Short mmCIF file of C-alpha atoms in Angstrom, two decimals:
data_model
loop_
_atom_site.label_atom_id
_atom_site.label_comp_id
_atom_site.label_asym_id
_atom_site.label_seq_id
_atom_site.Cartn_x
_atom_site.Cartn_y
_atom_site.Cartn_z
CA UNK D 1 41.89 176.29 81.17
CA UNK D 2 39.28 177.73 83.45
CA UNK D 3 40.73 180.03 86.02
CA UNK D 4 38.54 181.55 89.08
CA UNK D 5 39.27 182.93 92.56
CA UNK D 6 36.99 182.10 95.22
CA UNK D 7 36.45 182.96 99.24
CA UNK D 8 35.45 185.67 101.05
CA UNK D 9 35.15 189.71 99.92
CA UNK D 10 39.04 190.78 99.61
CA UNK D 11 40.33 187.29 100.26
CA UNK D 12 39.89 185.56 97.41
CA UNK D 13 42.29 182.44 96.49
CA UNK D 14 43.47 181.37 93.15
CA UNK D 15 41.68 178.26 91.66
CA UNK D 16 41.60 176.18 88.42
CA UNK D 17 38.72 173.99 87.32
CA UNK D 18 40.19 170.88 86.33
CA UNK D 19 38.78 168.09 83.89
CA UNK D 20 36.43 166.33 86.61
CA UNK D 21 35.17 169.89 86.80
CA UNK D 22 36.30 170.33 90.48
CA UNK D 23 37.92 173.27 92.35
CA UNK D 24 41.78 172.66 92.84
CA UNK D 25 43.45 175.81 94.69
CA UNK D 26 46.26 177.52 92.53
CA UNK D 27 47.93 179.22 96.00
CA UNK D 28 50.81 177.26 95.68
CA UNK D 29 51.57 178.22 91.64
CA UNK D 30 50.57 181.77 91.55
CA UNK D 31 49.49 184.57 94.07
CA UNK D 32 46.39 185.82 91.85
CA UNK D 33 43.94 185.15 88.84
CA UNK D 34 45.58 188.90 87.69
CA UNK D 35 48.01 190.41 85.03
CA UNK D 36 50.73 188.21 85.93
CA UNK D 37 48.71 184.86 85.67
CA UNK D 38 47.44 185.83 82.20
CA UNK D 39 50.58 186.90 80.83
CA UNK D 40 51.76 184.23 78.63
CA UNK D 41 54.41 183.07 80.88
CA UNK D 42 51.72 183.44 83.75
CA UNK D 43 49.74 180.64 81.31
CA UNK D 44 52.36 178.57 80.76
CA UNK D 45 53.30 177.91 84.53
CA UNK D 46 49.67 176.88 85.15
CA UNK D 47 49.52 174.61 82.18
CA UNK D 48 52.37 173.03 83.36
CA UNK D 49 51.21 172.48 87.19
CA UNK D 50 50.30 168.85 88.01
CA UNK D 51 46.64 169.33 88.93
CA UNK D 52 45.71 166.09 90.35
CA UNK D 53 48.73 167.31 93.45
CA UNK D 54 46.50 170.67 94.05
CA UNK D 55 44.25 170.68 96.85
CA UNK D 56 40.83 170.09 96.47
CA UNK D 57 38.09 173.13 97.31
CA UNK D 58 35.88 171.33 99.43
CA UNK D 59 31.96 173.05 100.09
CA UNK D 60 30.55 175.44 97.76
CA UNK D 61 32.86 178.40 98.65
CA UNK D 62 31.82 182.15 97.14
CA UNK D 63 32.89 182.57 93.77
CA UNK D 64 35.17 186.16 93.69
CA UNK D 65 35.65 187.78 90.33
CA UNK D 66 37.34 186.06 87.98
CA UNK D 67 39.66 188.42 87.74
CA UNK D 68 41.35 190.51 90.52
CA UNK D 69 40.99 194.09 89.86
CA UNK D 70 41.97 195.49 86.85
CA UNK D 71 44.50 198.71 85.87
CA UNK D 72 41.17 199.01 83.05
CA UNK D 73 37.77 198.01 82.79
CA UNK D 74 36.76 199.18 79.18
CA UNK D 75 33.58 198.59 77.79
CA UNK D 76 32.51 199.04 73.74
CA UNK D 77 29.06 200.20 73.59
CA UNK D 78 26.27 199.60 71.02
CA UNK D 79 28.01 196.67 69.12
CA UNK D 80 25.09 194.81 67.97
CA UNK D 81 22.90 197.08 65.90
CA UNK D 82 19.64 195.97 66.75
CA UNK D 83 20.89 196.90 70.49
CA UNK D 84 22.18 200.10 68.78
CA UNK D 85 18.34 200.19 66.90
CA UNK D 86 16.41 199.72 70.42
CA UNK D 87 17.84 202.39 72.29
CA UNK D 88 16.84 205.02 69.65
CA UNK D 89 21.05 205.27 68.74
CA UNK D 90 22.24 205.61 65.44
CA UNK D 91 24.85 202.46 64.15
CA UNK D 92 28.49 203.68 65.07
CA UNK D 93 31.39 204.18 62.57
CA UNK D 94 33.67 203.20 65.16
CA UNK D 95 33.82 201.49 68.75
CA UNK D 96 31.73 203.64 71.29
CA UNK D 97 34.64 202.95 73.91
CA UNK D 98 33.63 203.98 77.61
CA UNK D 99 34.88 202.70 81.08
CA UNK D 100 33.59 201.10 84.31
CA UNK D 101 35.22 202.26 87.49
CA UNK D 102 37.33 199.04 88.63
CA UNK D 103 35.54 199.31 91.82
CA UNK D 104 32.34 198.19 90.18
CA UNK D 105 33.52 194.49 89.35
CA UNK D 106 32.18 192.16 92.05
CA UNK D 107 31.83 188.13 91.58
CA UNK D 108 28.90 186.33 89.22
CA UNK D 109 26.78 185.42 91.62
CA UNK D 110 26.96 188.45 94.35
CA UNK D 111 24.64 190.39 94.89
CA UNK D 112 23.81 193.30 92.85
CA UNK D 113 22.70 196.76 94.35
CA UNK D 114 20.32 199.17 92.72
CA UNK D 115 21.91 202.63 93.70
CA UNK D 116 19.76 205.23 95.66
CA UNK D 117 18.10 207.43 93.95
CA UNK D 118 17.66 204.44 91.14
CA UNK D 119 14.70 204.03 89.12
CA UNK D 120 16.19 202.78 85.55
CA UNK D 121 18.92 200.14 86.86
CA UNK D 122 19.37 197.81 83.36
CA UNK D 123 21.01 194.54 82.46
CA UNK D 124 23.62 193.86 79.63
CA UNK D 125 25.24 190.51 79.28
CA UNK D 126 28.58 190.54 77.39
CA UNK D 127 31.45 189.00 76.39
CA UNK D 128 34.59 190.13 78.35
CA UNK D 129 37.82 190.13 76.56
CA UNK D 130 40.51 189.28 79.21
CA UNK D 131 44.13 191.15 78.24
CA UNK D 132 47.14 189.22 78.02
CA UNK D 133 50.21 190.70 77.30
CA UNK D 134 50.95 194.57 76.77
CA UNK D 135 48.88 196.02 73.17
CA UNK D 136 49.96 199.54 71.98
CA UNK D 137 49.26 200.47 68.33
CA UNK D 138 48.72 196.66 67.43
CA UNK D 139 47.48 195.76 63.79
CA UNK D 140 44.07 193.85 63.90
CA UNK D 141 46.22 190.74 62.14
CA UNK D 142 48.13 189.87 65.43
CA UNK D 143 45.75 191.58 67.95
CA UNK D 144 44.61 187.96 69.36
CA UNK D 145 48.42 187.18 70.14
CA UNK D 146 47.61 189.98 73.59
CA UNK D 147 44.64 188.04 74.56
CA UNK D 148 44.68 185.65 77.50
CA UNK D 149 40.73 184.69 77.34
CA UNK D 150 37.92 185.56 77.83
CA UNK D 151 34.86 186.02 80.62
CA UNK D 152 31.02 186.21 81.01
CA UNK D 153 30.00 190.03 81.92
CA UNK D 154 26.57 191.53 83.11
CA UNK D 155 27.73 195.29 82.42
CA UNK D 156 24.57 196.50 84.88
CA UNK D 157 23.71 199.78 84.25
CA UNK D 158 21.44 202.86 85.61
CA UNK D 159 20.08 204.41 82.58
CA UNK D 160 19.04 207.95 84.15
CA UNK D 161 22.63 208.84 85.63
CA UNK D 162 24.18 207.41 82.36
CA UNK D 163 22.64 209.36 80.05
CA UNK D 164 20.82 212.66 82.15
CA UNK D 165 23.12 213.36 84.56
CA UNK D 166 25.25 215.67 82.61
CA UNK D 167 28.98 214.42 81.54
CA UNK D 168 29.73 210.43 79.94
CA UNK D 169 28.18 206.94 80.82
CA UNK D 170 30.70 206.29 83.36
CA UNK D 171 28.49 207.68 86.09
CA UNK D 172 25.57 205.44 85.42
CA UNK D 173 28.08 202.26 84.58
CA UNK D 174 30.48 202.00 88.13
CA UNK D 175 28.26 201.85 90.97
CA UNK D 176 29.96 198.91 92.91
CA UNK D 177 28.95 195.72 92.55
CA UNK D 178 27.84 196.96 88.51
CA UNK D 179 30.39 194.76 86.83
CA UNK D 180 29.68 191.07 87.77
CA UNK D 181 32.64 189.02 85.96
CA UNK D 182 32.92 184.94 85.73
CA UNK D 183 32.51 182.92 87.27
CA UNK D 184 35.84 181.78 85.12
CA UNK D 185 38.71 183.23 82.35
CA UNK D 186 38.59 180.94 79.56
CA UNK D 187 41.84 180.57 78.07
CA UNK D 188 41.44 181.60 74.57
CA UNK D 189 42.74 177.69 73.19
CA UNK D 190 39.58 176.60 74.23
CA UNK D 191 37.37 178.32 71.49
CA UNK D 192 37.33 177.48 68.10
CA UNK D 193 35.03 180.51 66.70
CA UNK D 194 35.16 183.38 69.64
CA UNK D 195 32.85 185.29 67.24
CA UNK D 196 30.01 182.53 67.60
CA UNK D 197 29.36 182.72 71.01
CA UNK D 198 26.05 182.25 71.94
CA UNK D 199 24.56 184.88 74.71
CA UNK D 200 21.33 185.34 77.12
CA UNK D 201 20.11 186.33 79.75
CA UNK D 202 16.88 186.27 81.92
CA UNK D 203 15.24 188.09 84.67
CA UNK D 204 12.81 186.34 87.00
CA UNK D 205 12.76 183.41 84.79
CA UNK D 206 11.80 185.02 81.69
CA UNK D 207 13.91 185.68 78.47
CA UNK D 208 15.08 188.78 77.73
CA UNK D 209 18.17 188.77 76.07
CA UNK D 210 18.94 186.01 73.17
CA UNK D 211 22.15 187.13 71.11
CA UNK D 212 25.21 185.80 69.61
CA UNK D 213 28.63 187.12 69.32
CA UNK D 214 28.82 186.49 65.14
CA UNK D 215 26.53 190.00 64.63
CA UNK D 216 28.72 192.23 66.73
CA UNK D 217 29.21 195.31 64.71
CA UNK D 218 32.87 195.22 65.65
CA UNK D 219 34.58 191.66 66.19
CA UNK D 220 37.05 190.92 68.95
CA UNK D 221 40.12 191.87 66.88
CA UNK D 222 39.10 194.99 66.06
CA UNK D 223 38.21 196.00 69.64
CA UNK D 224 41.56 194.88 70.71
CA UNK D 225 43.28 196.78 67.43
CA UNK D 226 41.54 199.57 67.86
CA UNK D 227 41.65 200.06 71.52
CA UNK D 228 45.35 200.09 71.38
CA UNK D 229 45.44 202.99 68.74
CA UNK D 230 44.33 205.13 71.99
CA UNK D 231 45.96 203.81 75.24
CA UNK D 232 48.43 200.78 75.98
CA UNK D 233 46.62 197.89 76.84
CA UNK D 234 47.92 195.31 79.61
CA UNK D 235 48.24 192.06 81.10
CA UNK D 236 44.84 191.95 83.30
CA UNK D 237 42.84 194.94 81.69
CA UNK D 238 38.97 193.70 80.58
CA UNK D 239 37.00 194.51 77.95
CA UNK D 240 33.08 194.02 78.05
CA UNK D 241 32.58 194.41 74.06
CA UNK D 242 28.72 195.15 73.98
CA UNK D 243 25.63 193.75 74.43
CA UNK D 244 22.56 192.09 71.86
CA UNK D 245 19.34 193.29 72.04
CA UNK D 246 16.56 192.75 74.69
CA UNK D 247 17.50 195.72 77.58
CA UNK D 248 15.11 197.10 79.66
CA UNK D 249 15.69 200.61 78.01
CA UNK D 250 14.58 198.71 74.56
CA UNK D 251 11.48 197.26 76.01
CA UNK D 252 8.09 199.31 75.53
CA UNK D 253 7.13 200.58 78.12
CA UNK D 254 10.96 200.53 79.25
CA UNK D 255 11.45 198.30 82.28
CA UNK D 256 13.67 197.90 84.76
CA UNK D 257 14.82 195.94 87.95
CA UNK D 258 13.91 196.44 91.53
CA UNK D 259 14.79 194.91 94.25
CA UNK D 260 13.94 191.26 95.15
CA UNK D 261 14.21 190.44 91.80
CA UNK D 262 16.85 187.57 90.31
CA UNK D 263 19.08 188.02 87.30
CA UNK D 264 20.45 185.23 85.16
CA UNK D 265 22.80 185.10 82.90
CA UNK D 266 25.14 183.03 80.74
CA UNK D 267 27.69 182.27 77.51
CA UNK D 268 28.25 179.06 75.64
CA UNK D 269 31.60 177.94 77.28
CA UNK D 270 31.83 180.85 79.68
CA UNK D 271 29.58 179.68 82.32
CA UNK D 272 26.32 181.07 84.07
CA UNK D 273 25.52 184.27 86.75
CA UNK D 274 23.07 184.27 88.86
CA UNK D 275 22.44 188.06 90.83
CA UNK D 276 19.55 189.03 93.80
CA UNK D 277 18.98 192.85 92.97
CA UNK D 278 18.94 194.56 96.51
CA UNK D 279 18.94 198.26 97.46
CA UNK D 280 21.85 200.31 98.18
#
């Protein structure tokens, strides 16, 4: 299943894509795409919902989040090690775990501000893991059992505050609108190989970032294992699980966005972003 919310800024609806690929509204089965809708009994009362009786989206309504906001919003950083290799960072031992301020998440094709005082503001597409059902001190064997799906991520990020503004990457990772997410959840069912995932993403046109989910450093299992060895996971929570090479940080001379410019972005089977970069 492919589950979205769309409408305006803090009135977003429930929807499902169905097979015809059109928008059917999802008021009438649940009140959210949140916690509750991904639980497994959340999943199960969609699956079960006659689709063809939904009402039709008509127009090309705003796509929200894809996911309403989140207790967490974790992030894993420098999972691919040619990412790790680019930005001058040695290969971890373990998940790099850091967190986006839930405030940050905004929908996949919003626009996406570069904050004042910005000069470094960077682009990471990831994969999001979407929680499902509460994960404390889970073994890596049945840590897929608490995921619901998963989501396209652009984990935007202003290098300078992350990393020279004293303290941890949160401050250059939360502006608001820094965590574009969608524009769907994909139920996990519908992926044979979650750790063959093809990535990219482009800015004006041009290719920057070309990756796939098989050389992550540390698969989606893990993450979720690991994770829960530290703080209780739950129903709604997302993880953005790292990023493949090709950041503007990388880059030589490093480069980054400015305003006016257009940021694309997509996943095999997760769908496509597109962002205008405006100033704050």
């Amino acid at each position: 299943m492919k589950l979205l919310r769309y409408g305006p800024i803090g009135a977003e609806r429930p929807a499902i894509l169905d097979a015809d690929g059109k928008l059917r509204d999802l008021s009438d089965v649940v009140t959210d795409i949140d916690g509750s809708a991904f639980s497994p009994e959340g999943l199960a009362k969609i699956a079960a919902a006659d689709l063809s009786s939904l009402p039709l989206v008509d127009g090309k309504p705003r796509i929200g989040s894809a996911i309403a906001r989140p207790g967490k919003f974790l992030c894993v950083g420098l999972n691919y090690a040619d990412h790790a290799r680019e930005t001058g960072k040695d290969i971890p031992e373990e998940p790099v775990l850091f967190s986006k301020a839930p405030t940050s998440l905004c929908g996949p094709n919003d626009d996406v501000e570069i904050p004042r005082g910005s000069d470094r503001t960077d682009w990471e597409v990831e994969l999001g893991i979407v929680i499902g059902s509460r994960a404390k001190y889970v073994d890596e064997a049945s840590a897929l059992d608490h995921v619901a799906g998963y989501a396209l991520v652009n984990d935007v990020s202003e290098r300078r505050f992350q990393s020279e503004r004293g303290g941890q990457w949160i401050k250059g990772k939360s502006h608001d609108t820094f965590g574009p997410v969608g524009p769907w959840m994909v139920t996990k069912d519908e992926f044979d190989d979650i750790q063959n995932i093809d990535l990219w993403l482009d800015v004006d046109g041009e290719r920057r970032q070309t990756g796939n989910t098989k050389t992550m450093i540390f698969d989606v299992a893990f993450i979720v294992h690991y994770i829960s060895q530290f703080m209780t996971l739950e129903a709604g929570d997302i993880i953005a699980t790292g990023t493949p090479p090709g950041v503007g940080l990388g880059m030589k001379p490093p480069t980054f966005l400015r305003a006016g410019q257009v940021v694309t972005l997509g996943a095999s089977g997760l769908g496509e972003q597109c962002q205008l970069m405006v100033q704050a």
